[in-house]
Amino acid sequence: MEKEKQYVASISGGKDSMAMVLGLMEKGWPLTNCVYFDTGMEFSCIRKNIEKVRLELEQYGCELVILQPERHFLEEMLLRRIKCRDGSSHYGSYWCGGPCRWMTRLKINACEKYVKSLGANAVEYIGIAADESGRVKGKSYPLVEWGWTEYQCLQYCYAKGYSWQEGGIELYSILDRVSCWCCRNKNLRELNAIYHNLPQYWDKLRALQSYIEEPYKPPYTIFDLEERFVKRGRQRGLWEV
């Protein structure tokens, strides 16, 4: 017999996917499963918000499923043996982001495998905002259908009692994207903000760089960037590299 139709929402813990999930419940859309991929490297507030929304999902009759990579992020980043095309090898996949988004690939594969396990008729909701509709490719995009922009998603989350606080700092006031704290896709303005406002995470970046030969922002290492940020103080904006 064909499985009962499932409606699954992918949630990353950021403002857009969180707004989508909260909106789906408020509008009474069918929602049977919500899937979150835990890389182990998210800001602590992400996990707090995931646990908070879990309670609302359970009351709505929706199961929160937490997926994890087969290997811990740090094992993949620092320890796994990588064979190169020239026959040489090294240990660790190094920084994730830029041209080598290895954890993103693992996340997408794991989530797609889970959705497929729900049956061919499963409906997957993706949290892409209306002002990013150029990224839409098939599937179901409720935020685009509702016309909710990224700004509106953030304000909606705030109104629902969700925020992204780390040490008294609202992350969306200093970062464009609240992704993994070690993601190398962060721009110089964001990295400068982390250095000055989130020293606990900057210390973690320094520790990782001490094990990784590859520069975080080629040709600059985390230590190089720190030197630049110290010299420039709290100056706003992007810097030439």
Coordinates of C-alpha atoms in Angstrom, one line a residue:
M1 CA 0.0 0.0 0.0
E2 CA 1.1 3.6 -0.7
K3 CA 2.4 5.4 2.3
E4 CA 0.2 8.2 3.7
K5 CA 1.2 11.5 2.1
Q6 CA 3.9 13.3 4.2
Y7 CA 4.6 17.1 4.3
V8 CA 8.1 17.8 5.4
A9 CA 9.8 21.2 6.1
S10 CA 13.6 21.6 6.0
I11 CA 14.8 23.9 8.8
S12 CA 18.3 25.2 9.3
G13 CA 17.6 27.3 12.3
G14 CA 18.1 30.6 10.5
K15 CA 15.4 33.3 10.1
D16 CA 14.0 32.2 6.7
S17 CA 13.4 28.6 7.4
M18 CA 12.2 29.4 11.0
A19 CA 9.7 31.9 9.7
M20 CA 8.5 29.3 7.1
V21 CA 7.9 26.7 9.8
L22 CA 6.2 29.1 12.1
G23 CA 4.1 30.5 9.3
L24 CA 3.1 27.0 8.1
M25 CA 1.7 26.3 11.6
E26 CA 0.0 29.7 11.9
K27 CA -1.7 29.3 8.5
G28 CA -2.7 25.7 9.2
W29 CA -0.8 24.2 6.3
P30 CA -0.3 20.4 6.5
L31 CA 3.0 19.6 8.2
T32 CA 3.9 16.1 9.4
N33 CA 7.7 16.2 9.5
C34 CA 10.4 18.8 10.1
V35 CA 14.0 17.9 9.4
Y36 CA 17.1 19.6 10.8
F37 CA 20.7 18.7 10.0
D38 CA 23.0 19.2 13.0
T39 CA 26.6 19.9 11.8
G40 CA 27.7 20.3 15.4
M41 CA 29.3 23.7 14.5
E42 CA 26.2 26.0 14.7
F43 CA 26.0 29.0 17.0
S44 CA 24.6 27.9 20.4
C45 CA 21.4 30.0 19.9
I46 CA 20.5 27.9 16.8
R47 CA 20.2 24.8 18.9
K48 CA 18.2 26.7 21.5
N49 CA 15.8 27.9 18.9
I50 CA 15.5 24.4 17.4
E51 CA 14.6 23.0 20.8
K52 CA 12.1 25.8 21.4
V53 CA 10.3 25.2 18.1
R54 CA 10.3 21.5 18.7
L55 CA 7.7 22.0 21.4
E56 CA 5.5 24.0 19.0
L57 CA 5.9 21.4 16.4
E58 CA 4.9 18.6 18.7
Q59 CA 1.7 20.4 19.7
Y60 CA 1.0 20.8 16.0
G61 CA 1.4 17.1 15.5
C62 CA 4.7 17.4 13.6
E63 CA 7.8 15.3 14.3
L64 CA 11.1 17.0 14.5
V65 CA 13.8 14.8 13.0
I66 CA 17.4 15.7 13.7
L67 CA 20.0 14.3 11.2
Q68 CA 23.7 14.2 11.8
P69 CA 26.7 13.5 9.6
E70 CA 28.3 10.1 9.7
R71 CA 31.6 11.6 10.9
H72 CA 31.8 14.5 13.3
F73 CA 32.5 17.8 11.6
L74 CA 36.0 18.1 13.2
E75 CA 36.9 14.5 12.1
E76 CA 36.0 15.4 8.5
M77 CA 37.7 18.7 8.8
L78 CA 41.0 17.6 10.4
L79 CA 41.5 13.9 10.5
R80 CA 40.0 12.0 7.5
R81 CA 42.6 11.0 4.9
I82 CA 42.0 12.7 1.6
K83 CA 43.6 11.3 -1.6
C84 CA 44.5 13.9 -4.2
R85 CA 44.5 13.4 -8.0
D86 CA 48.2 13.5 -8.2
G87 CA 48.5 10.5 -5.9
S88 CA 49.4 12.4 -2.8
S89 CA 47.2 12.6 0.3
H90 CA 46.6 14.8 3.3
Y91 CA 44.5 14.6 6.4
G92 CA 41.3 16.6 6.7
S93 CA 39.0 18.4 4.2
Y94 CA 40.0 21.8 5.7
W95 CA 37.8 24.8 5.8
C96 CA 34.2 24.3 4.6
G97 CA 32.9 27.0 2.3
G98 CA 33.8 28.8 -0.9
P99 CA 34.7 26.3 -3.7
C100 CA 34.8 23.4 -1.2
R101 CA 31.4 23.2 0.6
W102 CA 31.8 19.6 1.7
M103 CA 29.5 19.8 4.7
T104 CA 26.8 21.5 2.6
R105 CA 27.0 18.6 0.2
L106 CA 26.7 16.1 3.1
K107 CA 23.7 18.0 4.5
I108 CA 21.8 18.1 1.2
N109 CA 22.4 14.5 0.5
A110 CA 21.3 13.5 4.0
C111 CA 18.1 15.6 3.8
E112 CA 17.2 14.4 0.3
K113 CA 17.7 10.8 1.4
Y114 CA 15.4 11.3 4.4
V115 CA 12.7 13.0 2.2
K116 CA 12.9 10.1 -0.3
S117 CA 12.3 7.6 2.6
L118 CA 8.9 9.3 3.2
G119 CA 7.7 8.1 -0.2
A120 CA 7.4 9.4 -3.7
N121 CA 4.4 11.7 -2.9
A122 CA 6.2 13.5 0.0
V123 CA 5.9 17.3 -0.3
E124 CA 9.0 19.2 0.8
Y125 CA 8.8 22.8 1.9
I126 CA 12.0 24.9 1.4
G127 CA 12.5 28.2 3.2
I128 CA 13.7 30.5 0.5
A129 CA 12.5 34.1 0.9
A130 CA 10.6 36.0 -1.9
D131 CA 13.5 38.3 -2.6
E132 CA 15.7 35.2 -3.3
S133 CA 13.2 33.6 -5.7
G134 CA 15.9 33.2 -8.3
R135 CA 17.1 30.2 -6.3
V136 CA 13.7 28.4 -6.7
K137 CA 13.9 25.1 -8.4
G138 CA 10.9 22.8 -8.2
K139 CA 9.6 21.7 -4.8
S140 CA 7.4 24.0 -2.6
Y141 CA 8.5 27.4 -1.5
P142 CA 5.8 28.9 0.9
L143 CA 7.7 32.1 1.6
V144 CA 7.8 32.9 -2.1
E145 CA 4.1 32.1 -2.3
W146 CA 3.4 34.4 0.6
G147 CA 5.6 37.1 -0.7
W148 CA 7.7 37.2 2.5
T149 CA 11.1 38.9 2.1
E150 CA 14.1 38.2 4.2
Y151 CA 13.5 41.3 6.3
Q152 CA 9.9 40.3 6.8
C153 CA 10.9 36.8 7.9
L154 CA 13.3 38.2 10.5
Q155 CA 10.6 40.6 11.9
Y156 CA 8.1 37.8 11.9
C157 CA 10.4 35.6 14.0
Y158 CA 11.1 38.4 16.4
A159 CA 7.3 38.9 16.8
K160 CA 6.9 35.2 17.5
G161 CA 9.5 35.4 20.3
Y162 CA 12.5 34.0 18.5
S163 CA 15.9 35.8 18.4
W164 CA 19.5 34.9 17.8
Q165 CA 21.4 36.1 20.9
E166 CA 25.0 35.2 21.7
G167 CA 26.5 36.9 24.8
G168 CA 23.9 39.7 24.5
I169 CA 24.6 40.3 20.8
E170 CA 21.8 39.8 18.3
L171 CA 23.6 37.9 15.5
Y172 CA 21.5 39.3 12.7
S173 CA 22.6 42.8 13.7
I174 CA 26.2 41.9 12.9
L175 CA 26.0 39.0 10.4
D176 CA 24.3 38.5 7.0
R177 CA 23.8 34.8 7.5
V178 CA 23.6 32.9 10.7
S179 CA 25.3 29.7 9.5
C180 CA 28.0 27.6 11.1
W181 CA 30.4 29.9 13.0
C182 CA 33.4 28.5 11.1
C183 CA 31.9 28.9 7.6
R184 CA 34.5 30.5 5.3
N185 CA 31.8 32.2 3.2
K186 CA 31.6 35.0 5.8
N187 CA 32.8 38.3 4.4
L188 CA 35.4 40.6 6.0
R189 CA 32.7 42.8 7.7
E190 CA 31.2 39.7 9.3
L191 CA 34.6 38.4 10.4
N192 CA 35.5 41.8 11.9
A193 CA 32.2 41.7 13.8
I194 CA 32.9 38.3 15.2
Y195 CA 36.4 39.3 16.2
H196 CA 35.1 42.3 18.1
N197 CA 31.8 41.0 19.5
L198 CA 32.1 37.2 19.8
P199 CA 35.6 36.5 21.1
Q200 CA 34.6 33.0 22.2
Y201 CA 34.0 32.1 18.6
W202 CA 37.0 33.9 17.3
D203 CA 39.2 31.9 19.7
K204 CA 37.7 28.7 18.2
L205 CA 38.6 30.0 14.7
R206 CA 42.1 30.7 15.9
A207 CA 42.4 27.1 17.3
L208 CA 41.2 25.6 14.0
Q209 CA 43.6 27.7 12.0
S210 CA 46.5 26.4 14.1
Y211 CA 45.7 22.9 12.8
I212 CA 45.0 23.9 9.2
E213 CA 47.7 25.0 6.7
E214 CA 45.1 26.4 4.3
P215 CA 44.3 30.1 4.8
Y216 CA 40.8 30.9 5.9
K217 CA 40.4 33.7 3.4
P218 CA 43.2 33.1 0.8
P219 CA 45.8 34.4 1.0
Y220 CA 45.0 35.4 4.6
T221 CA 44.9 33.1 7.7
I222 CA 42.8 33.9 10.7
F223 CA 45.9 35.3 12.3
D224 CA 46.5 37.6 9.4
L225 CA 42.9 38.8 9.6
E226 CA 43.1 39.4 13.3
E227 CA 46.2 41.6 12.8
R228 CA 44.2 43.6 10.2
F229 CA 41.2 44.0 12.5
V230 CA 43.4 45.1 15.4
K231 CA 44.9 47.8 13.3
R232 CA 41.6 49.0 11.9
G233 CA 39.7 48.8 15.2
R234 CA 35.9 48.9 14.8
Q235 CA 35.9 50.5 11.4
R236 CA 32.8 49.5 9.4
G237 CA 32.6 48.2 5.9
L238 CA 34.6 45.9 3.7
W239 CA 38.3 46.1 3.2
E240 CA 40.4 45.5 0.2
V241 CA 42.3 42.2 0.2

